[in-house]
DNA sequence: CTGAAAGCGCTTACAG
DNA sequence: CTGAAAGCGCTTACAG
């Protein structure tokens, strides 16, 4: 006789002399089971080291115990750090994390058209994705609670967690102005999709507003791809101009790191000849002594996870629609100094 | 009338005028469906953007369409890059990735005792985890194909992909010897678990072997935690010695980056006063002009994914037990030079 | 090649 | 408080 591989609810029921209905109720802590029966069932379950089949549970109307996390890519500091924050929170409550990455537009298109997460998760966290209205509709069609992280302010009263990118830009530019710079350029990063990315827009608008308030108009702005290479290229563009600015506000630390590399190769000394500031507080910023505006990244992941878990436990009914904005903070290092 | 939330196999069957049995067969590419019928079914499924319910599928004996990926942590370059490689491959074949991170020993213990992946995935990829025999047994009890990535040579004929860490160390040390160094120290990194990590052992043994072959005995070795901080600390330890070595082999780039930071702060110039070499080719290595031994990281993820997918399509019967070793490559940059 | 039917292991009205 | 029964959406012998 071949022993059964797994013990199921029927085994527990037989063992405790009740119906599987009662077992199901007792195991989930549902009301409607007497204390004695409940105890008998629980100890039987323990004795048999029974584990509910998530498949069967789900199939008959229960939850999947899974939450989908959608990120553009994972091999970049920001995303992997947010993801780590999410994963930690999920782990503590035993929720499984189903990861979806959308590295290129083909993958992205496939994702939103096929909606592979459909029926597979109880909720979704969308990290740093500017969505078209079509894509937003598709996400809605998943018909599960959704939380957005960073980058993209969803319209309506959706659940969102992120930073104030305009303010972050203002803090960076404000620092440069404060220490005496007037000739400040920006290396702007733009996503290669057609969709305007809220983060990008907010950071450049913060730059322009802050400059204007200081009475400075038409500052130089170069636009590059969001990558170290892009930053490198952006600084080359600035170097090729007749006049070098005394300071450069870089859209992000990765842009700034590329810029620093170009400056090092060109033999331009930082901060003596030019000041550089970024945004993010990427681990490399500390290593390269880069002044930056830090944003809490792992926290954003943790808070997103908590938001989504809360919506799950409150039966998904409560869409709190809360927009949570986390503070950013100026971190002064060696890459900025007063002009001359 | 309330529209049905999700389209199921019955809908597809009705739409294409066949039974659900045929739909099931067609969708899984099983034989026993005529070409015409198959086409009709597939296009109906596409039209309805149908997705099989993994729950139902699994419950009736099919696969889950999910593969578990276990990584120590995800907010570190190596792991997130491996993961990106895996995710890409899975994406192309529509396999869902269930992510498990084991950031601390509590999480790790929970994972191996509760085995949360049980009955939830068709296969598992284990990244860079040195396993105790107890843990290996538990993984086996998942009773699904398993592939190991990096770090840990599994015993027996398991599926494994990684680099030759001893050789990588030899390449690094060989370079230092080749350009004339004789006084070479190592900053070794050790994991904080009790289990000896194969990677660590191999790199230090490569160092010692290569030194011995050059007639150099008892080189200085300091051991620190595997992190930038650790590297920083390690270099502080070396600086506090009476005699500074002319070159330092760092266990990994992250260690080397920490070491470089300490040297910069101490005003010791690289490579004039001391040469530094790492292992990995971390993105920051290029930024900081660090000489290193590069390993293909994303490739390891991709190959692991392919291995596991192959085992899945060949019905899990074929445990090829293939150990795949990827080549490493010396990348000479500005942090190493001949002594004096 | 195709379909009717049993069954996977649960949850949840519905009765008692 | 308790149980019999329907049903979740699939896969897989078993017949045709």
XYZ file of C-alpha atoms (C1' of nucleotides) in Angstrom, chain A residues 5-6 53 55-56 59, chain B residues 9 24 28 30 52-66 119-122 143-144 312 315-316, chain C residues 5-9, chain D residues 9-13:
44
model
C 1.726 11.973 0.122
C -0.113 14.712 1.922
C -3.714 23.451 0.493
C -4.767 25.891 -4.115
C -7.911 24.314 -2.831
C -10.332 27.728 -5.558
C -11.863 27.558 -19.392
C -7.033 22.157 -21.546
C -0.827 23.010 -22.652
C -0.660 18.325 -25.357
C -5.414 29.521 -16.574
C -6.140 29.439 -12.915
C -2.982 28.062 -11.373
C -5.031 26.969 -8.388
C -7.395 24.818 -10.324
C -4.659 23.538 -12.542
C -2.531 22.595 -9.637
C -5.392 21.076 -7.740
C -6.146 18.670 -10.510
C -2.637 17.467 -10.868
C -1.125 20.036 -13.169
C 1.733 22.422 -12.642
C 1.553 25.722 -10.791
C 3.412 27.666 -13.456
C 5.466 29.098 -10.635
C 3.091 22.743 -2.916
C 3.258 26.221 -4.341
C 5.952 25.955 -6.984
C 7.075 23.555 -9.676
C 10.244 17.436 -3.936
C 10.725 19.613 -7.004
C 10.506 21.268 -15.964
C 9.073 16.298 -16.915
C 11.491 16.727 -14.068
C -17.378 12.629 -15.991
C -14.742 11.941 -11.865
C -12.019 14.133 -8.715
C -8.286 17.351 -6.773
C -9.073 19.786 -1.441
C -11.703 25.659 -12.425
C -9.018 22.770 -13.834
C -6.610 17.647 -15.509
C -6.953 13.054 -16.709
C -8.296 8.458 -17.357
